[in-house]
Each structure stands twice: as C-alpha cells, then as structure tokens.
Amino acid sequence: MTNSATEGSASGRPAFPHRSFWSDDYGTYSPGAPLSQSLTVDVAIIGAGFTGLSAAINLKELDASTSVVVLEQEAIGFGASGRNSGWVWPNLTTYRDIYAKQGLDVLRETYQYAQQAYGYVRDLTNSHSLDSEYRETGLLRPAVTGEYEPDMYEYMEFCEKLGRSQKVTELSENAVQKVVRSPLFSKGLWDEELALIHPVRHARSLADLARRLGSAVYEQSPVIDIREEENAVYLSTPSGSVKADRLIVATNGYTHLLPGVPGKALKCSQRPVIAYNTISRPLTNDEWDSVGWTKRNAVYSFGPASHFGNPTSDGRIHWCSDRFLGIPDGDDISREYHPNYNPTLKKQTPHFFPGLKDLTLTHHWGGPASVTYDHIFHLGALGNSKRIFTSVGCNGNGVSLTHLNGKILAELVAGRKSGLCDLWFVNHKVKTFPPTMITVPAMKFIIGRELKTARKRAVKAGLGFLTEEISGGEGA
Ligand SMILES: Cc1cc2nc3c(=O)[nH]c(=O)nc-3n(C[C@H](O)[C@H](O)[C@H](O)COP(=O)(O)OP(=O)(O)OC[C@H]3O[C@@H](n4cnc5c(N)ncnc54)[C@H](O)[C@@H]3O)c2cc1C
C-alpha cells in the first residue's frame, strides 16, 4: 500500500517528497540546490506556493527588469499549494461572516473578486499552456436525504445575495442520480463554477514560468532570519543571504514560525488549521458503472458533514469529510495526517456508493490552511512597514484567490496599482490572535461545538453513521 501517512519515517510522519498523492503522482522530483551565495535583489519572496509564485510572475510581467528571488524552505508546492483538493472555485467559507459583519455591498465585492480570481487561474493556465491538468467540470451539490434539502434552499437564497443565482440550477432527485448515483442523495444543485487542477503539477509549472520570465527560485532554502533596516530587508538562509529592497512574505499557514520579524503583527496574524484529504486506488469499470459520475465532476454535499470529492484524471476517487480538522496545540504543525481519517472514510463511503464497498484508500495527507481572527484573508503592507508585504488567511479556499492575491502583492510592491489594490480587504487592518494558550482551546471549543450540533441533528435524522469518527485505526 502506498500510504503517505505510513510510508515515511519511523515516527509515522509523512516523508518528503510523499507529502500528498499529488507529489507521489508527479513522479521523481529533486528539489534544486539551495541558495549558496549573497544576492542583492529588488524583491525577495519567501514561499514557493501559489501566492509567492504568482507574485514572482506578476512582478516580471509588470517590469521585466525587476530582479526577483523566491526562497522556499523545502520544495515548490511543499505547503498547502501542493496538498489541496485542486478545486478552483470562487467559494469562501466565510461569505456569511462577511455578510453578517459588513453587509451586502462588501459581500458582493468579495464574491466578484473571487470570481475574477477563478477566471484568472483559467486565463493564466491557458495563456501559458501550464501543465496543470486544468479541466472545468462543474459541481454537483446534493442534499443528503430530504432532511438536508432546506439547507440547500437556504444556500440558493444566499446565492441571490452573492449575485450568483444564475450560476446555480436546482436539480430533481432524478436529475441528481443521473449525474452521480447514490442512495443518500435527494435533490441537489448544479453549480457551473468549478474547475480541477493537479496541484503539484500546477505549482511546478508556475515555478517554470517564473523562471522563464527571469525570476530565480531556490528550493531547500529556509529563511532563518529577517531583518528590516532603513535601507533594505536582509534575509539569511543556512548557506546564503539576500539583501532586498522589498520583501513579500508568502508563507501562509507557516507564517507564525518565521524567525526575525519583531512584534506580533506577523506571528499572530493567522493560525494554522490542518485540513485532510484522502484518495483511493483507481476504480474498476464495474465500479465506475455503479456510480455513473460520467461528467467526472466535483461533488460537495449538504449533509451532517460536508462530504466532498471528485474523480481524478487517472480514475481514482478523492472522497473527503470536513469533520476532521487539526488544531495544533502549540506552534508545531508537523502532525499532517490523522490515523482515523482513512478508516472512517472507508467505512462511510459504501453508504454513499454501495458499489465501492471493496475500495481501498491508498493515500492520506494533510496540510496547513491559514485562518485569521476575523476569518477574512488579508494582504498588504505589514503594519507600518514600507518594505514588507504579506498575505494570510485564505482558509481552505485559496486555490484561486492566492493567484490574484499574488498579482495584488506584485502591484503594491512595484507601486503600479490597478483597481485591484483599492478593494476593501487590501491593507485592511489585521486583527491579531491572542496568545496560543488562549486561542487554541477557544478554537477547539468552537469547532467541537459545531461538530456536536451537526451530529445531534444527524442522529435524529437516522444519519449518525456519517458523523462517527472511528478511533484508533491506521491506514486503509
Ligand atoms: C488539505 C488542503 C486542501 C485544500 N483544498 C483546497 C481546494 O480544493 N480549493 C481551494 O480553493 N483551497 C484549498 N485549500 C487551501 C489552499 O491550498 C491554500 O489556500 C493555498 O494553496 C495557499 O497558497 P500559499 O502559496 O499562500 O501557501 P502555501 O502553499 O502553504 O505556501 C507557503 C510556502 O512557504 C514556505 N515557507 C514557509 N516558511 C518558510 C521559510 N522560513 N523559508 C522559506 N520558505 C518557507 C512553505 O514551505 C510553503 O511552500 C486546501 C488546503 C489544504 C491544506
């Protein structure tokens, strides 16, 4: 069995490069040599995820003469950008928070930005022929039995507020079954705005593009010190150093671990939450016949838990549950898998798809999503700094946002601002988290309470089996 969770070191921790199915599937990859010299550049970027790489590309597109270096502690796509589900979509889990706190206009502005980001990934991928396996599939949103149909209708109403009601169509139970066959699915919605990518291929194609445009990208080059002085920002790595006029910090869920920058503006700007994924072996033809799923679209249920997933381009299924979320106790985020995840999903999947009762799950992994205190993503200058810019807080919805965020960061750094830089969340004041000893128990309490409430309703509806997490298992 190839299981990212168990194949690694003696500690059971996933070993690089098997950080996700996508990195296994990419095949052999050797990260480039670390930075081993002293460089002076216009812009340094920490982090070779989608944000950092998009910023590098956009800086060069704005002005080819700008010298740009990207420093990555491990390998391109090592973070969330190489571990996500590959869903390119204009969804934000925090739309309702934004609406409640800031009203309809801000909500609509945010959705329009997310939609622009969705289109931006498509255009970037197509115009540069990126090797991303980009495919627009759409999204089926079925209600898990009649019990959860009211949730679906409530979401449809919310789509009107977002200004996207024309993007979703109601489907009868019969129509849902024609898209994906499941005894648990009743009515549903068809949402046209979703595309899939292969995250690691996409990240490495972005890096190739950044290099072709003239940026330098160094892997295995952790930044171990950051010093901002009057005339420049100084960075150190174990075997090199960089003097930069401007710095972009694109470290997402790792940002609290960054050394050097004083004060809590950066350290407490976000907290990592570990999100998990799983993937199966390729399905047999009989198994595919049993589920239908001929459009190979994504599925995201309204149910006691959000079960979601999609077929991969090599005929596996990626089927997950959002009932697992890891809240690291301290700053350490090395626990990137959950021993109970695959056994739970293995037990639940035949309820959705009886024809898949013999399915084995071959991979399981997790990665840090970055969450902010006010649940909003933030990008702009770090506090009062004129030289340091950052972006945090895309939660589990950053695949498309990060690309356009990178463009905004590039414009801010280059002083070449388009209308994007006037959006409400750019240079919006970041509310910092209280100390970890207060934040972590509070986050655990809030998430635990939500899970309990969801389980109570599921049990009442006879669907408790979708909210039971198995304990003590390892692997599939
Ligand atoms: C399991 C999972 C599933 C997800 N699924 C989806 C999805 O389907 N759709 C969606 O929209 N969003 C999804 N997300 C969220 C999305 O993946 C992220 O929002 C996005 O990839 C963040 O990109 P980034 O470039 O900002 O950060 P990252 O990709 O995390 O990149 C940060 C980089 O900084 C590097 N770094 C950190 N510290 C240092 C240092 N000191 N020196 C040098 N380098 C450093 C890290 O190694 C890392 O490569 C998911 C997230 C997770 C974890």
XYZ file of C-alpha atoms and ligand atoms in Angstrom:
529
model
C 0.000 0.000 0.000
C 1.240 3.465 -0.816
C 0.092 5.496 2.090
C 1.583 8.917 2.593
C 0.783 8.614 6.276
C 2.587 5.388 6.971
C 5.298 5.225 4.373
C 7.526 7.841 5.943
C 9.903 7.900 8.824
C 9.846 5.690 11.905
C 7.739 8.348 13.632
C 4.982 7.697 11.094
C 5.303 11.252 9.824
C 4.946 11.525 6.032
C 8.372 11.702 4.443
C 9.237 14.250 1.810
C 8.510 14.144 -1.076
C 5.445 11.961 -0.313
C 3.587 14.876 1.176
C 0.422 14.209 -0.832
C -0.965 11.946 -3.532
C -0.120 14.731 -5.970
C 3.580 14.713 -5.138
C 3.674 10.893 -5.413
C 1.804 11.069 -8.685
C 4.156 13.730 -10.068
C 6.941 11.145 -10.022
C 10.598 11.591 -9.291
C 11.489 15.136 -8.387
C 14.703 16.510 -6.978
C 14.462 19.958 -5.431
C 17.001 22.418 -6.800
C 20.199 23.346 -4.982
C 19.893 25.755 -2.052
C 20.944 29.376 -2.211
C 24.676 29.392 -1.525
C 25.696 32.990 -2.196
C 24.881 36.568 -1.235
C 22.356 38.211 -3.528
C 21.122 41.766 -3.855
C 17.680 41.978 -5.474
C 14.762 44.333 -5.898
C 12.239 41.881 -4.453
C 12.654 38.763 -2.322
C 9.719 36.395 -1.828
C 9.538 33.795 0.955
C 7.472 30.732 -0.021
C 7.046 28.934 -3.344
C 3.327 28.263 -3.123
C 0.686 29.757 -5.419
C 0.895 33.191 -3.709
C 4.667 33.558 -3.907
C 4.944 32.167 -7.431
C 2.100 34.292 -8.765
C 3.720 37.377 -7.191
C 7.026 36.481 -8.894
C 5.322 36.059 -12.285
C 3.377 39.299 -11.948
C 6.405 41.327 -10.847
C 8.192 40.263 -14.013
C 5.129 40.924 -16.147
C 4.889 44.437 -14.701
C 8.571 45.149 -15.268
C 10.946 42.577 -16.726
C 13.940 44.442 -15.305
C 12.877 43.893 -11.645
C 15.197 41.334 -10.051
C 13.207 38.736 -8.100
C 14.282 35.805 -5.933
C 11.921 33.216 -4.395
C 13.202 31.287 -1.359
C 11.447 28.033 -0.462
C 12.327 26.047 2.647
C 11.612 22.627 1.106
C 10.358 22.247 -2.469
C 7.995 24.020 -4.840
C 4.432 23.231 -3.776
C 5.552 21.805 -0.412
C 2.831 23.662 1.518
C -0.938 23.787 1.042
C -0.454 24.560 -2.666
C 0.808 21.017 -3.258
C -1.641 19.273 -0.942
C -5.060 20.724 -1.645
C -8.016 19.116 -3.410
C -7.305 21.030 -6.597
C -10.664 22.808 -6.577
C -10.512 26.107 -8.414
C -13.745 27.860 -7.450
C -14.993 31.204 -6.194
C -16.169 29.796 -2.849
C -15.300 31.288 0.540
C -16.426 29.519 3.705
C -16.504 32.950 5.292
C -19.009 34.682 2.974
C -21.656 34.534 5.710
C -19.308 36.137 8.246
C -18.514 38.892 5.773
C -22.219 39.476 5.122
C -23.087 39.494 8.842
C -20.298 41.895 9.771
C -20.021 44.106 6.696
C -23.240 43.888 4.726
C -24.336 43.229 1.174
C -22.065 45.566 -0.797
C -18.878 44.199 0.760
C -20.192 40.648 0.309
C -20.782 41.254 -3.409
C -17.412 42.956 -3.869
C -15.752 39.935 -2.278
C -17.609 37.456 -4.480
C -16.777 39.458 -7.596
C -13.114 39.335 -6.614
C -13.303 35.573 -6.001
C -14.953 35.150 -9.389
C -12.259 37.253 -11.026
C -9.641 35.058 -9.322
C -11.381 31.959 -10.682
C -11.181 33.375 -14.220
C -7.595 34.499 -13.648
C -6.402 30.925 -12.968
C -8.089 29.747 -16.181
C -6.526 32.551 -18.231
C -3.069 32.118 -16.706
C -3.167 28.357 -17.258
C -4.399 28.608 -20.834
C -2.299 31.534 -21.969
C 0.933 29.920 -20.754
C -0.120 26.307 -21.520
C 0.650 25.314 -17.933
C 0.894 21.574 -17.234
C -1.890 21.705 -14.648
C -4.458 19.145 -15.912
C -6.900 22.082 -15.737
C -10.442 20.997 -16.554
C -13.759 22.748 -15.965
C -16.086 20.120 -14.541
C -18.770 21.981 -12.572
C -20.005 20.953 -9.157
C -22.941 18.808 -8.004
C -24.306 19.886 -4.596
C -26.697 17.115 -3.487
C -28.715 17.146 -0.272
C -28.087 14.039 1.825
C -31.720 12.847 2.096
C -34.735 15.166 2.381
C -33.516 16.191 5.855
C -30.860 18.461 4.309
C -32.916 19.896 1.422
C -33.768 23.019 3.499
C -30.000 23.709 3.781
C -29.782 23.522 0.000
C -32.659 26.000 -0.479
C -31.144 28.301 2.102
C -27.870 28.246 0.144
C -29.775 29.025 -3.080
C -31.216 32.104 -1.401
C -27.745 33.104 -0.265
C -26.549 32.813 -3.883
C -29.002 35.616 -4.713
C -27.300 37.813 -2.124
C -23.924 36.927 -3.602
C -25.249 37.885 -7.032
C -24.629 34.416 -8.457
C -28.090 32.856 -8.632
C -27.672 32.439 -12.403
C -24.668 30.151 -11.720
C -26.693 27.509 -9.821
C -29.581 25.390 -11.082
C -31.903 23.244 -8.977
C -31.940 19.540 -9.871
C -34.663 16.994 -9.069
C -33.654 13.791 -7.287
C -33.881 12.003 -10.607
C -31.580 14.520 -12.284
C -29.075 14.243 -9.402
C -28.988 10.458 -9.763
C -28.194 10.870 -13.466
C -25.064 12.828 -12.535
C -23.907 10.627 -9.610
C -25.807 7.582 -8.316
C -26.124 7.411 -4.529
C -28.898 6.104 -2.270
C -28.167 9.019 0.069
C -28.632 11.828 -2.470
C -32.015 13.515 -2.887
C -32.466 16.867 -4.657
C -29.446 18.969 -5.494
C -27.913 21.961 -7.223
C -25.694 22.170 -10.261
C -23.053 24.865 -9.862
C -21.184 25.720 -13.027
C -18.217 27.492 -11.408
C -15.663 24.809 -10.580
C -12.515 23.587 -12.304
C -9.983 20.975 -11.166
C -6.201 21.100 -11.320
C -3.356 18.780 -10.340
C -1.924 20.967 -7.557
C 1.724 19.855 -7.690
C 1.935 19.949 -11.496
C 0.339 23.385 -11.421
C 2.731 24.736 -8.758
C 5.790 23.446 -10.594
C 4.533 24.862 -13.920
C 4.102 28.239 -12.226
C 7.697 27.990 -10.985
C 8.895 27.121 -14.509
C 7.037 30.157 -15.827
C 8.508 32.402 -13.111
C 11.989 31.168 -14.048
C 11.365 31.637 -17.784
C 10.405 35.230 -17.048
C 13.704 35.697 -15.225
C 12.994 35.127 -11.508
C 15.358 32.928 -9.501
C 13.657 30.194 -7.406
C 15.756 28.457 -4.750
C 14.433 25.351 -3.004
C 15.802 23.842 0.241
C 16.468 27.422 1.340
C 14.641 28.141 4.612
C 14.766 31.760 5.666
C 16.139 31.665 9.207
C 16.437 35.357 9.871
C 14.680 38.504 8.640
C 15.938 41.969 9.473
C 14.304 45.164 8.263
C 16.598 48.184 8.219
C 16.300 51.712 6.941
C 17.830 50.959 3.535
C 16.755 47.333 2.850
C 15.491 43.996 4.190
C 18.146 41.394 4.994
C 17.394 37.661 4.859
C 19.565 34.733 5.904
C 19.334 31.098 4.859
C 21.680 28.366 6.179
C 24.090 28.835 3.271
C 23.281 32.196 1.724
C 21.848 35.656 2.225
C 19.734 38.205 0.372
C 19.578 41.975 0.555
C 16.248 43.095 -0.898
C 14.628 46.438 -1.429
C 11.200 44.848 -0.776
C 10.056 41.564 0.779
C 6.902 39.529 0.139
C 6.101 37.033 2.881
C 4.021 34.285 1.227
C 4.309 31.636 3.925
C 0.576 31.120 4.609
C -0.013 28.609 7.460
C 3.698 28.654 8.364
C 3.819 32.403 8.972
C 3.795 32.138 12.795
C 7.036 30.113 12.572
C 9.004 32.792 10.722
C 12.017 33.994 12.648
C 13.236 37.537 12.925
C 10.361 39.897 12.265
C 9.684 41.600 15.578
C 6.279 42.150 17.141
C 3.112 40.168 16.844
C 1.923 41.705 13.574
C 3.215 38.709 11.634
C 3.428 35.978 14.267
C -0.162 36.376 15.437
C -1.703 37.394 12.093
C -3.005 33.877 11.471
C -3.272 30.385 12.957
C -2.766 27.149 11.043
C -5.611 24.636 10.885
C -4.732 21.265 9.401
C -7.108 20.117 6.656
C -7.033 16.495 5.492
C -7.515 14.635 2.239
C -7.686 11.048 1.038
C -7.611 9.231 -2.290
C -8.470 5.723 -3.490
C -6.922 3.264 -5.867
C -8.193 3.559 -9.466
C -11.766 2.271 -9.788
C -12.610 -0.717 -11.996
C -15.010 -0.237 -14.916
C -17.731 -2.039 -12.925
C -17.204 0.318 -10.020
C -17.477 3.352 -12.306
C -20.670 1.883 -13.817
C -22.120 1.536 -10.317
C -21.709 5.252 -9.554
C -22.313 6.749 -13.005
C -20.409 10.016 -12.483
C -19.782 10.286 -16.218
C -19.123 14.043 -16.141
C -16.254 13.363 -13.684
C -17.440 16.500 -11.852
C -16.809 17.540 -8.257
C -19.413 16.782 -5.556
C -19.974 18.730 -2.324
C -22.900 17.584 -0.218
C -25.335 19.366 2.051
C -25.369 16.922 4.943
C -24.460 16.190 8.525
C -20.851 16.622 7.450
C -19.763 18.080 4.170
C -18.617 15.046 2.276
C -16.926 16.125 -0.904
C -14.728 14.837 -3.667
C -14.131 14.190 -7.323
C -12.705 11.630 -9.726
C -9.044 12.167 -10.577
C -7.801 12.193 -14.136
C -6.340 8.684 -13.633
C -9.651 7.220 -12.456
C -9.345 7.281 -8.662
C -11.752 8.928 -6.322
C -10.860 11.635 -3.955
C -13.569 11.500 -1.228
C -13.245 13.515 1.971
C -15.119 14.661 5.042
C -14.765 18.030 6.721
C -15.385 16.524 10.185
C -11.636 16.200 10.617
C -9.751 19.416 11.303
C -6.467 19.529 13.178
C -5.897 22.394 15.606
C -2.189 22.254 16.543
C -1.728 22.601 20.322
C 1.277 24.856 20.024
C 3.168 26.247 17.089
C 4.292 22.854 15.804
C 2.384 21.849 12.663
C 4.190 18.633 11.854
C 1.160 16.385 12.501
C -0.022 16.356 8.921
C -2.128 13.214 8.938
C -4.859 11.732 11.085
C -4.709 7.993 11.847
C -8.512 7.729 11.985
C -9.219 9.508 8.730
C -8.943 6.699 6.183
C -10.654 4.048 8.351
C -13.595 6.433 8.878
C -13.877 7.354 5.211
C -13.540 3.666 4.241
C -16.490 2.839 6.485
C -18.659 5.747 5.312
C -18.042 5.543 1.562
C -20.203 2.432 0.875
C -23.172 4.279 2.404
C -22.784 6.826 -0.363
C -21.683 4.378 -3.062
C -22.607 0.732 -2.320
C -20.737 -0.414 -5.451
C -17.482 0.830 -3.878
C -17.584 -1.385 -0.790
C -14.252 -3.001 -1.705
C -12.487 0.268 -2.419
C -9.115 0.720 -0.767
C -7.840 4.173 0.127
C -4.223 4.447 -0.868
C -3.200 7.915 0.320
C -3.956 10.210 3.193
C -2.343 13.538 3.962
C -2.973 16.971 5.422
C -1.607 20.463 5.295
C -1.888 23.838 6.983
C -4.687 26.163 5.961
C -4.257 29.681 7.282
C -7.087 31.141 9.381
C -7.316 34.755 10.578
C -9.013 36.130 13.676
C -11.784 37.833 11.718
C -11.996 34.958 9.158
C -11.027 37.269 6.306
C -7.993 36.962 4.093
C -5.602 39.882 4.428
C -2.979 41.201 2.087
C -0.924 44.315 2.024
C 1.880 46.049 3.885
C 2.931 44.520 7.205
C 1.877 47.105 9.789
C 3.666 50.361 9.063
C 6.451 48.749 7.077
C 7.259 50.281 3.699
C 9.289 47.257 2.673
C 7.474 44.129 3.865
C 4.231 42.877 2.322
C 2.270 39.783 3.231
C -0.846 37.744 2.605
C -2.556 35.375 5.053
C -5.880 33.721 5.729
C -7.329 32.055 2.647
C -8.575 29.167 4.820
C -9.322 26.090 2.738
C -10.393 28.254 -0.200
C -7.184 29.723 -1.515
C -6.508 27.900 -4.768
C -7.842 30.657 -6.987
C -7.644 33.575 -4.507
C -3.890 33.154 -3.989
C -3.189 33.673 -7.687
C -4.900 37.049 -7.807
C -3.569 37.926 -4.333
C -0.085 37.401 -5.795
C -0.920 39.882 -8.546
C -2.077 42.466 -5.974
C 1.077 41.959 -3.896
C 3.181 42.495 -7.027
C 1.317 45.728 -7.818
C 1.704 47.025 -4.248
C 5.416 46.232 -4.221
C 6.016 47.731 -7.647
C 3.905 50.810 -6.873
C 1.890 50.080 -10.028
C -1.580 49.913 -8.510
C -4.627 48.939 -10.557
C -8.196 49.000 -9.226
C -7.484 45.681 -7.501
C -5.419 47.486 -4.867
C -8.446 49.567 -3.861
C -10.534 46.550 -2.851
C -11.729 46.658 0.744
C -9.523 43.842 2.049
C -6.232 45.277 0.710
C -4.239 46.892 3.523
C -7.236 46.224 5.796
C -6.102 46.229 9.431
C -5.294 42.684 10.592
C -6.762 41.723 13.955
C -4.144 39.609 15.674
C -4.877 36.452 17.662
C -4.454 36.379 21.453
C -1.634 34.155 22.739
C -1.681 30.475 21.682
C -2.678 29.286 25.173
C -5.953 31.210 24.822
C -6.521 30.806 21.089
C -6.083 27.039 20.790
C -8.642 25.998 23.461
C -11.091 28.589 22.080
C -10.744 27.242 18.529
C -11.126 23.653 19.761
C -14.213 24.609 21.737
C -15.890 26.385 18.801
C -15.167 23.615 16.298
C -16.118 20.896 18.814
C -19.443 22.610 19.493
C -20.225 22.848 15.758
C -19.424 19.158 15.277
C -21.624 18.201 18.239
C -24.576 20.223 16.955
C -24.228 18.690 13.499
C -24.037 15.200 14.981
C -27.137 15.726 17.122
C -29.164 16.632 14.054
C -27.722 13.702 12.072
C -28.539 11.181 14.785
C -32.109 12.479 14.979
C -32.441 12.033 11.208
C -31.049 8.458 11.353
C -27.777 9.580 9.706
C -25.500 9.374 12.733
C -23.229 6.920 10.877
C -21.983 9.849 8.753
C -20.745 11.686 11.828
C -18.970 8.861 13.626
C -15.220 9.118 13.633
C -13.593 5.734 14.120
C -10.878 5.691 16.750
C -7.517 4.018 16.729
C -7.172 2.938 13.100
C -4.085 3.346 10.965
C -4.113 3.294 7.170
C -6.915 1.944 4.961
C -5.615 19.718 2.631
C -5.981 21.044 1.995
C -6.945 21.063 0.993
C -7.280 22.276 0.377
N -8.133 22.249 -0.686
C -8.413 23.412 -1.337
C -9.211 23.408 -2.524
O -9.550 22.351 -3.074
N -9.558 24.597 -3.069
C -9.145 25.787 -2.528
O -9.526 26.844 -3.041
N -8.292 25.819 -1.481
C -7.891 24.658 -0.886
N -7.012 24.680 0.152
C -6.355 25.962 0.505
C -5.239 26.292 -0.494
O -4.496 25.144 -0.801
C -4.324 27.374 0.087
O -5.098 28.500 0.462
C -3.249 27.851 -0.889
O -2.601 26.780 -1.518
C -2.228 28.701 -0.131
O -1.159 29.008 -1.000
P 0.068 29.855 -0.485
O 1.021 29.985 -1.589
O -0.444 31.107 0.148
O 0.674 28.989 0.702
P 1.489 27.603 0.700
O 1.178 26.791 -0.474
O 1.250 26.994 2.043
O 2.983 28.070 0.561
C 3.749 28.604 1.622
C 5.182 28.176 1.347
O 6.058 28.877 2.226
C 7.131 28.007 2.513
N 7.816 28.514 3.724
C 7.306 28.609 4.955
N 8.233 29.088 5.811
C 9.365 29.319 5.089
C 10.664 29.811 5.398
N 11.007 30.168 6.648
N 11.575 29.910 4.394
C 11.259 29.565 3.120
N 10.036 29.068 2.788
C 9.098 28.962 3.745
C 6.434 26.671 2.730
O 7.323 25.580 2.645
C 5.399 26.691 1.613
O 5.857 26.072 0.433
C -6.666 23.492 0.802
C -5.717 23.472 1.823
C -5.364 22.261 2.408
C -4.314 22.254 3.482
